[in-house]
Tab-separated table of C-alpha atoms in Angstrom:
chain	number	residue	atom	x	y	z
R	1090	MET	CA	-5.619	-67.403	15.775
R	1091	LYS	CA	-8.113	-67.633	12.933
R	1092	MET	CA	-6.468	-66.517	9.729
R	1093	ASN	CA	-8.058	-65.580	6.418
R	1094	ASN	CA	-8.623	-68.755	4.373
R	1095	ASP	CA	-9.756	-66.999	1.231
R	1096	GLN	CA	-7.303	-68.108	-1.434
R	1097	ALA	CA	-8.277	-65.320	-3.808
R	1098	TRP	CA	-7.368	-62.795	-1.101
R	1099	LEU	CA	-4.119	-64.602	-0.389
R	1100	LYS	CA	-3.077	-64.756	-4.046
R	1101	LYS	CA	-3.914	-61.122	-4.563
R	1102	LYS	CA	-1.864	-60.127	-1.514
R	1103	ALA	CA	0.992	-62.355	-2.650
R	1104	GLU	CA	1.042	-60.609	-6.013
R	1105	GLN	CA	1.028	-57.202	-4.377
R	1106	GLU	CA	3.812	-58.184	-1.976
R	1107	ASP	CA	5.893	-59.588	-4.822
R	1108	GLY	CA	9.202	-57.710	-5.100
R	1109	CYS	CA	8.688	-55.731	-1.902
R	1110	PHE	CA	10.943	-55.566	1.107
R	1111	VAL	CA	8.895	-55.878	4.263
R	1112	SER	CA	11.505	-55.511	6.992
R	1113	VAL	CA	10.858	-53.484	10.110
R	1114	GLY	CA	13.357	-52.727	12.829
R	1115	GLY	CA	17.058	-53.055	13.413
R	1116	LEU	CA	18.374	-50.189	11.365
R	1117	VAL	CA	19.385	-47.834	14.125
R	1118	GLU	CA	23.074	-47.843	13.375
R	1119	ALA	CA	22.833	-47.660	9.615
R	1120	LEU	CA	20.622	-44.611	9.860
R	1121	ASP	CA	22.755	-42.918	12.456
R	1122	GLN	CA	22.618	-39.241	11.695
R	1123	THR	CA	26.157	-38.303	10.942
R	1124	GLU	CA	27.530	-34.837	11.077
R	1125	ARG	CA	28.376	-34.031	7.486
R	1126	PRO	CA	31.897	-32.840	6.826
R	1127	ALA	CA	32.557	-29.236	5.927
R	1128	ASN	CA	33.150	-28.615	2.243
R	1129	ASN	CA	36.743	-27.544	2.680
R	1130	ILE	CA	37.920	-30.731	4.351
R	1131	VAL	CA	40.813	-32.208	2.437
R	1132	PRO	CA	39.698	-35.589	1.206
R	1133	ILE	CA	42.042	-38.377	2.153
R	1134	LYS	CA	39.391	-41.009	1.951
R	1135	HIS	CA	41.414	-43.140	-0.404
R	1136	ALA	CA	43.921	-43.685	2.365
R	1137	PHE	CA	41.084	-44.440	4.757
R	1138	VAL	CA	39.585	-47.065	2.462
R	1139	ARG	CA	42.948	-48.688	1.784
R	1140	PHE	CA	43.758	-48.623	5.473
R	1141	LEU	CA	40.556	-50.480	6.316
R	1142	GLN	CA	41.098	-53.002	3.553
R	1143	LEU	CA	44.625	-53.822	4.628
R	1144	ALA	CA	43.804	-53.860	8.317
R	1145	ARG	CA	40.980	-56.259	7.581
R	1146	ARG	CA	43.033	-58.482	5.328
R	1147	GLU	CA	45.888	-58.550	7.744
R	1148	ARG	CA	43.500	-60.092	10.231
R	1149	LYS	CA	42.337	-62.526	7.527
R	1150	LEU	CA	38.756	-61.328	7.898
R	1151	SER	CA	36.213	-61.241	5.131
R	1152	LEU	CA	34.083	-58.137	4.936
R	1153	ASP	CA	31.161	-59.750	6.701
R	1154	GLN	CA	33.425	-61.199	9.397
R	1155	PHE	CA	34.944	-57.764	9.879
R	1156	ALA	CA	31.454	-56.232	10.112
R	1157	GLU	CA	30.586	-58.699	12.821
R	1158	LYS	CA	33.814	-58.157	14.742
R	1159	VAL	CA	33.492	-54.391	14.792
R	1160	ASP	CA	29.713	-54.545	15.237
R	1161	VAL	CA	29.012	-52.359	12.231
R	1162	ASP	CA	26.420	-52.811	9.532
R	1163	LEU	CA	27.809	-54.756	6.585
R	1164	VAL	CA	26.134	-52.416	4.118
R	1165	GLU	CA	27.931	-49.501	5.756
R	1166	LEU	CA	31.290	-51.235	5.229
R	1167	LEU	CA	30.432	-52.166	1.675
R	1168	LYS	CA	29.579	-48.551	0.947
R	1169	ILE	CA	32.816	-47.345	2.526
R	1170	GLU	CA	34.918	-49.695	0.445
R	1171	ALA	CA	32.966	-49.176	-2.762
R	1172	ASP	CA	32.431	-45.427	-2.657
R	1173	GLU	CA	35.084	-42.980	-1.562
R	1174	GLN	CA	32.511	-40.196	-1.604
R	1175	TYR	CA	30.501	-41.994	1.050
R	1176	THR	CA	30.772	-40.493	4.517
R	1177	PRO	CA	30.703	-43.143	7.216
R	1178	ALA	CA	28.695	-42.747	10.398
R	1179	LEU	CA	30.470	-41.513	13.510
R	1180	ARG	CA	29.562	-44.692	15.283
R	1181	THR	CA	31.222	-46.722	12.545
R	1182	ILE	CA	34.482	-44.861	13.046
R	1183	HIS	CA	34.184	-45.243	16.793
R	1184	GLN	CA	33.712	-48.983	16.469
R	1185	ILE	CA	36.519	-49.473	13.957
R	1186	ALA	CA	38.935	-47.322	15.939
R	1187	GLY	CA	38.222	-49.376	19.020
R	1188	PHE	CA	38.680	-52.657	17.196
R	1189	LEU	CA	41.921	-51.600	15.503
R	1190	SER	CA	43.224	-49.740	18.569
R	1191	ILE	CA	43.644	-46.535	16.567
R	1192	PRO	CA	42.984	-43.091	18.047
R	1193	GLU	CA	39.427	-42.234	17.130
R	1194	GLN	CA	40.141	-38.622	16.200
R	1195	LYS	CA	42.824	-39.714	13.742
R	1196	LEU	CA	40.552	-42.183	12.093
R	1197	MET	CA	37.806	-39.557	11.892
R	1198	ALA	CA	40.201	-37.216	10.170
R	1199	LEU	CA	41.228	-39.925	7.754
R	1200	ALA	CA	37.569	-40.693	7.012
R	1201	GLY	CA	36.869	-37.047	6.238
R	1202	LEU	CA	34.790	-36.380	9.335
R	1203	LEU	CA	37.241	-33.922	10.827
R	1204	ARG	CA	39.015	-30.924	9.443
R	1205	VAL	CA	42.650	-31.670	8.703
R	1206	LYS	CA	45.137	-28.829	8.460
R	1207	ASP	CA	48.230	-30.815	9.303
R	1208	ALA	CA	50.213	-31.206	6.079
R	1209	GLN	CA	52.299	-33.996	7.553
R	1210	PHE	CA	49.158	-35.962	8.380
R	1211	GLN	CA	47.874	-35.528	4.852
R	1212	ASN	CA	51.177	-36.446	3.287
R	1213	ALA	CA	51.481	-39.567	5.386
R	1214	ALA	CA	47.974	-40.569	4.344
R	1215	MET	CA	48.698	-40.006	0.653
R	1216	LYS	CA	51.970	-41.864	0.896
R	1217	PHE	CA	50.329	-44.788	2.607
R	1218	ALA	CA	47.568	-44.898	-0.012
R	1219	ALA	CA	50.133	-44.876	-2.803
R	1220	ARG	CA	52.259	-47.588	-1.225
R	1221	SER	CA	49.376	-49.893	-0.523
R	1222	GLU	CA	47.668	-49.785	-3.891
R	1223	SER	CA	47.630	-53.520	-4.589
R	1224	VAL	CA	44.457	-55.358	-3.747
R	1225	GLU	CA	46.024	-58.768	-4.044
R	1226	LYS	CA	47.095	-60.838	-1.092
R	1227	LEU	CA	48.725	-58.705	1.567
R	1228	SER	CA	52.385	-58.597	0.627
R	1229	ARG	CA	55.284	-58.058	2.949
R	1230	GLU	CA	55.501	-54.490	1.633
R	1231	GLU	CA	51.828	-53.862	2.355
R	1232	HIS	CA	52.193	-55.392	5.740
R	1233	SER	CA	55.144	-53.147	6.424
R	1234	ALA	CA	53.303	-50.086	5.101
R	1235	LEU	CA	50.355	-50.869	7.276
R	1236	GLU	CA	52.456	-51.401	10.379
R	1237	GLU	CA	54.366	-48.182	9.819
R	1238	TYR	CA	51.202	-46.238	9.343
R	1239	VAL	CA	49.557	-47.675	12.424
R	1240	LYS	CA	52.647	-46.668	14.344
R	1241	PHE	CA	52.474	-43.171	12.877
R	1242	LEU	CA	48.805	-42.819	13.803
R	1243	CYS	CA	49.375	-44.039	17.321
R	1244	GLU	CA	52.476	-42.049	18.100
R	1245	ARG	CA	51.397	-38.623	16.990
B	215	MET	CA	-0.479	-71.255	19.807
B	216	ARG	CA	0.277	-73.134	16.630
B	217	ASP	CA	-2.250	-72.598	13.838
B	218	PRO	CA	-2.362	-73.577	10.175
B	219	VAL	CA	-1.886	-70.781	7.684
B	220	GLN	CA	-1.430	-70.797	3.950
B	221	ILE	CA	1.308	-69.074	2.013
B	222	ILE	CA	2.026	-69.105	-1.709
B	223	ASP	CA	4.571	-71.395	-3.320
B	224	CYS	CA	6.324	-69.173	-5.863
B	225	THR	CA	7.039	-72.073	-8.217
B	226	THR	CA	3.485	-73.379	-8.539
B	227	ARG	CA	1.758	-70.099	-7.556
B	228	GLU	CA	-0.507	-72.250	-5.397
B	229	ALA	CA	-1.306	-72.009	-1.695
B	230	VAL	CA	0.614	-74.399	0.550
B	231	GLU	CA	0.237	-75.172	4.221
B	232	ALA	CA	2.452	-73.503	6.804
B	233	GLU	CA	2.232	-72.849	10.530
B	234	LEU	CA	1.809	-69.638	12.438
B	235	PHE	CA	3.160	-69.950	15.975
B	236	ASP	CA	3.860	-67.738	18.934
B	237	GLU	CA	6.182	-69.979	20.944
B	238	VAL	CA	9.260	-68.258	19.605
B	239	THR	CA	12.486	-69.319	21.286
B	240	ILE	CA	16.121	-68.350	21.176
B	241	GLU	CA	16.644	-71.216	18.717
B	242	HIS	CA	14.509	-69.361	16.194
B	243	PHE	CA	16.687	-66.296	16.634
B	244	LEU	CA	19.792	-68.366	16.125
B	245	GLU	CA	18.253	-69.912	13.033
B	246	THR	CA	17.863	-66.472	11.490
B	247	GLN	CA	21.527	-65.782	12.175
B	248	LYS	CA	22.745	-69.121	10.914
B	249	GLU	CA	20.395	-69.770	7.998
B	250	TRP	CA	19.311	-66.308	6.852
B	251	ARG	CA	22.467	-64.315	7.299
B	252	PRO	CA	24.608	-66.075	4.632
B	253	PHE	CA	21.899	-65.447	2.045
B	254	VAL	CA	21.625	-61.788	2.936
B	255	VAL	CA	25.394	-61.326	2.933
B	256	ALA	CA	25.849	-62.958	-0.457
B	257	ALA	CA	22.953	-61.101	-2.072
B	258	THR	CA	23.890	-57.767	-0.487
B	259	LYS	CA	27.419	-58.014	-1.812
B	260	LEU	CA	26.139	-58.643	-5.315
B	261	LEU	CA	23.595	-55.841	-5.085
B	262	VAL	CA	26.129	-53.304	-3.840
B	263	GLN	CA	28.731	-54.394	-6.374
B	264	SER	CA	26.192	-54.086	-9.169
B	265	GLY	CA	25.474	-50.522	-8.104
B	266	ALA	CA	21.908	-51.293	-7.094
B	267	SER	CA	19.992	-48.364	-5.670
B	268	ALA	CA	19.941	-48.058	-1.908
B	269	GLU	CA	16.242	-48.837	-2.043
B	270	ILE	CA	16.769	-52.471	-2.875
B	271	VAL	CA	19.784	-53.101	-0.705
B	272	PRO	CA	18.481	-54.715	2.474
B	273	SER	CA	18.793	-52.454	5.446
B	274	HIS	CA	17.828	-54.706	8.300
B	275	PHE	CA	21.176	-56.392	8.428
B	276	HIS	CA	22.321	-55.102	11.752
B	277	TRP	CA	19.452	-56.592	13.688
B	278	ASP	CA	20.829	-59.038	16.203
B	279	TRP	CA	18.199	-61.366	17.530
B	280	SER	CA	20.466	-62.751	20.223
B	281	ARG	CA	20.323	-59.394	21.975
B	282	LYS	CA	16.565	-59.633	22.098
B	283	GLU	CA	16.518	-62.868	24.039
B	284	ALA	CA	15.529	-61.061	27.233
B	285	ASP	CA	12.463	-59.612	25.503
B	286	LEU	CA	11.072	-63.128	25.103
B	287	ARG	CA	10.172	-63.107	28.757
B	288	VAL	CA	8.584	-59.663	28.787
B	289	LEU	CA	4.802	-59.707	28.706
B	290	ALA	CA	4.642	-56.429	26.821
B	291	PHE	CA	6.042	-58.212	23.777
B	292	SER	CA	4.567	-60.939	21.620
B	293	PHE	CA	6.481	-62.926	19.046
B	294	PHE	CA	5.181	-64.725	15.999
B	295	GLY	CA	6.853	-66.977	13.496
B	296	ILE	CA	5.776	-68.672	10.285
B	297	ALA	CA	7.296	-72.027	9.397
B	298	ARG	CA	6.840	-74.297	6.418
B	299	LYS	CA	7.820	-77.915	7.108
B	300	GLU	CA	9.657	-76.780	10.264
B	301	LYS	CA	11.705	-74.268	8.295
B	302	LEU	CA	11.368	-70.701	9.476
B	303	GLN	CA	9.965	-68.335	6.828
B	304	GLY	CA	9.351	-65.169	8.808
B	305	LEU	CA	9.557	-63.676	12.292
B	306	MET	CA	7.905	-60.755	14.021
B	307	LYS	CA	8.046	-59.004	17.360
B	308	LEU	CA	5.086	-56.962	18.587
B	309	GLN	CA	4.778	-54.504	21.443
B	310	THR	CA	1.307	-54.676	22.903
B	311	VAL	CA	1.670	-52.231	25.787
B	312	GLY	CA	2.461	-48.558	25.947
B	313	ARG	CA	1.932	-47.509	22.342
B	314	ALA	CA	-0.779	-45.167	21.087
B	315	GLY	CA	-2.150	-43.906	17.799
B	316	ARG	CA	-0.750	-40.743	16.255
B	317	LEU	CA	-3.215	-40.131	13.445
B	318	ALA	CA	-5.523	-37.264	14.296
B	319	THR	CA	-8.543	-39.549	14.531
B	320	GLN	CA	-6.712	-42.167	16.597
B	321	LYS	CA	-4.563	-40.007	18.813
B	322	GLY	CA	-3.894	-41.582	22.208
B	323	LYS	CA	-5.778	-44.782	21.443
B	324	PRO	CA	-3.869	-47.976	22.252
B	325	LEU	CA	-2.434	-49.987	19.409
B	326	VAL	CA	-0.098	-52.848	18.651
B	327	TYR	CA	3.335	-51.739	17.496
B	328	VAL	CA	5.447	-53.874	15.144
B	329	ASP	CA	8.914	-53.625	16.604
B	330	TYR	CA	10.487	-56.096	14.211
B	331	LEU	CA	9.413	-58.026	11.159
B	332	GLU	CA	11.516	-59.923	8.729
B	333	THR	CA	10.954	-62.629	6.169
B	334	ALA	CA	13.521	-65.267	5.265
B	335	PRO	CA	15.801	-63.904	2.541
B	336	TRP	CA	14.871	-66.716	0.151
B	337	ASN	CA	11.389	-65.212	0.092
B	338	ILE	CA	12.597	-61.762	-0.975
B	339	LYS	CA	12.497	-61.447	-4.739
B	340	PRO	CA	15.205	-58.781	-5.248
B	341	LEU	CA	17.666	-60.753	-3.106
B	342	MET	CA	16.977	-64.009	-4.867
B	343	GLN	CA	17.200	-62.336	-8.256
B	344	ALA	CA	20.621	-61.022	-7.274
B	345	LEU	CA	21.608	-64.632	-6.617
B	346	GLY	CA	20.067	-65.755	-9.901
B	347	LYS	CA	17.280	-67.655	-8.153
B	348	ARG	CA	13.534	-67.528	-7.741
B	349	PRO	CA	11.953	-66.704	-4.377
B	350	GLN	CA	10.431	-69.694	-2.562
B	351	PHE	CA	7.316	-68.409	-0.838
B	352	ALA	CA	5.167	-65.316	-1.189
B	353	ALA	CA	2.751	-63.543	1.159
B	354	VAL	CA	4.814	-64.269	4.284
B	355	GLY	CA	4.979	-60.557	5.103
B	356	THR	CA	1.244	-60.243	4.487
B	357	ARG	CA	0.556	-63.147	6.831
B	358	LEU	CA	2.677	-61.621	9.588
B	359	ILE	CA	0.895	-58.276	9.281
B	360	GLU	CA	-2.401	-60.129	9.299
B	361	ALA	CA	-1.345	-61.837	12.546
B	362	ALA	CA	-0.379	-58.446	13.993
B	363	VAL	CA	-3.791	-56.976	13.140
B	364	ARG	CA	-5.539	-60.000	14.625
B	365	LYS	CA	-3.451	-59.623	17.759
B	366	SER	CA	-4.603	-56.004	17.934
B	367	LEU	CA	-8.210	-57.198	17.699
B	368	GLU	CA	-7.579	-59.769	20.444
B	369	GLU	CA	-6.164	-57.046	22.662
B	370	GLY	CA	-9.259	-54.938	22.119
B	371	PHE	CA	-7.405	-52.357	20.041
B	372	LYS	CA	-9.801	-52.756	17.088
B	373	GLY	CA	-7.042	-53.556	14.616
B	374	ARG	CA	-5.028	-50.410	15.282
B	375	LEU	CA	-1.443	-51.106	14.360
B	376	ALA	CA	1.677	-49.035	13.757
B	377	LEU	CA	5.300	-49.426	12.811
B	378	HIS	CA	8.319	-47.447	11.720
B	379	SER	CA	8.981	-48.579	8.178
B	380	LEU	CA	12.489	-48.924	6.862
B	381	PRO	CA	12.919	-46.834	3.696
B	382	GLY	CA	12.921	-49.875	1.423
B	383	SER	CA	9.731	-51.261	2.945
B	384	GLU	CA	7.499	-48.199	2.664
B	385	ARG	CA	5.905	-49.350	-0.583
B	386	PHE	CA	4.691	-52.532	1.081
B	387	TYR	CA	3.129	-50.842	4.090
B	388	LEU	CA	1.615	-47.894	2.298
B	389	GLU	CA	0.588	-49.291	-1.073
B	390	VAL	CA	0.089	-52.983	-0.399
B	391	CYS	CA	-1.241	-52.910	3.167
B	392	GLY	CA	-2.902	-49.528	2.857
B	393	MET	CA	-1.535	-47.947	6.022
B	394	THR	CA	-1.382	-44.189	6.473
B	395	ALA	CA	2.007	-42.505	6.751
B	396	LEU	CA	2.791	-39.674	9.106
B	397	VAL	CA	5.797	-37.424	8.751
B	398	PRO	CA	9.231	-38.983	9.334
B	399	ASP	CA	9.777	-39.503	13.051
B	400	PRO	CA	12.838	-37.593	14.325
B	401	ALA	CA	12.792	-39.725	17.472
B	402	LYS	CA	13.341	-42.840	15.356
B	403	GLN	CA	16.042	-41.922	12.855
B	404	ASN	CA	13.465	-40.151	10.698
B	405	LEU	CA	11.782	-43.413	9.792
B	406	LEU	CA	8.234	-43.128	8.561
B	407	TRP	CA	5.517	-43.854	11.120
B	408	CYS	CA	2.845	-45.949	9.382
B	409	GLU	CA	-0.478	-46.627	11.052
B	410	PHE	CA	-3.604	-48.681	10.483
B	411	THR	CA	-6.894	-47.195	11.616
B	412	PRO	CA	-9.555	-49.783	12.562
B	413	ALA	CA	-11.250	-49.221	9.210
B	414	GLN	CA	-8.017	-49.681	7.273
B	415	ALA	CA	-7.178	-52.797	9.253
B	416	GLU	CA	-10.599	-54.234	8.505
B	417	LYS	CA	-10.165	-53.475	4.832
B	418	PHE	CA	-6.792	-55.195	4.837
B	419	LEU	CA	-8.203	-58.310	6.512
B	420	THR	CA	-11.287	-58.655	4.386
B	421	GLY	CA	-9.723	-58.152	1.022
B	422	GLY	CA	-10.671	-54.644	0.148
B	423	ALA	CA	-8.345	-53.186	-2.436
B	424	ALA	CA	-5.294	-51.684	-0.818
């Protein structure tokens, strides 16, 4: 294939390209159109974020390893952990629920994608979030909190 | 095919020799996973943590080349890579069958569709800046688009080319390459359909101002 050998053209194009992203393709999941939650959904995202963090750390997985395991975009996970206002994609919840063996509907509720009227569910989420506040190495208490909460989510 | 092509060394700002090739193999895909991914992960973490706008956080992360292995054997697809001293600097996948123009003047006319294009993360300035480094090579994206236009010419499509740009890449395709944007495509996650007419492609190849 005969390419353009004009160095002036090349340098000009290089300058124009400087600082640009040029990627095409591969963003299907990250752009997944997610049904936005209704305004009156009770936010228990903090519990959701803490739950993901502990579940990930319990498995000794870094964020990128976790992203690979659950087959979810790393940026999506970074946004979830960094921004409690961020609403994850339905597919993300589906993937995480499958990986963690948690009922999908429960995880959707926790992530703010489903309406939650059950006071007990909300209280359990708040209690879990409060108990698991530390972000240091997973302690026995955190481990226990996580296990109890997984049990709660699975049994109900 | 393995042809010489020049790219720009970002340190010297001078042209250096590289190779454009179309014998892309699964090893190239694996190289992107093994060599590129750690860079993207590290830089993305820093960008997100620093509160960078979504525009400069790379959004092509989920692409998994290994799943595309089967496409290597499909005639409707062509693959191109650019390497400098055997090190991969950019990869591209083109669809040469079954795509048509959408611009009013090009409607229904066959074109080459860019299904995937990515440059090595060490050539992306915002990522390297996040890591406190300088990008290594420039114009890799330009060279890949040039190869795509030339492929379109080879196919008899007169340079017609199209792609769905990721949000962060629109500036490159519209302002730098000079493609025309259509409305966001609801069939493709509302990504912007960008298209080269033959005249625009010619202008891009011959150095007319974008």
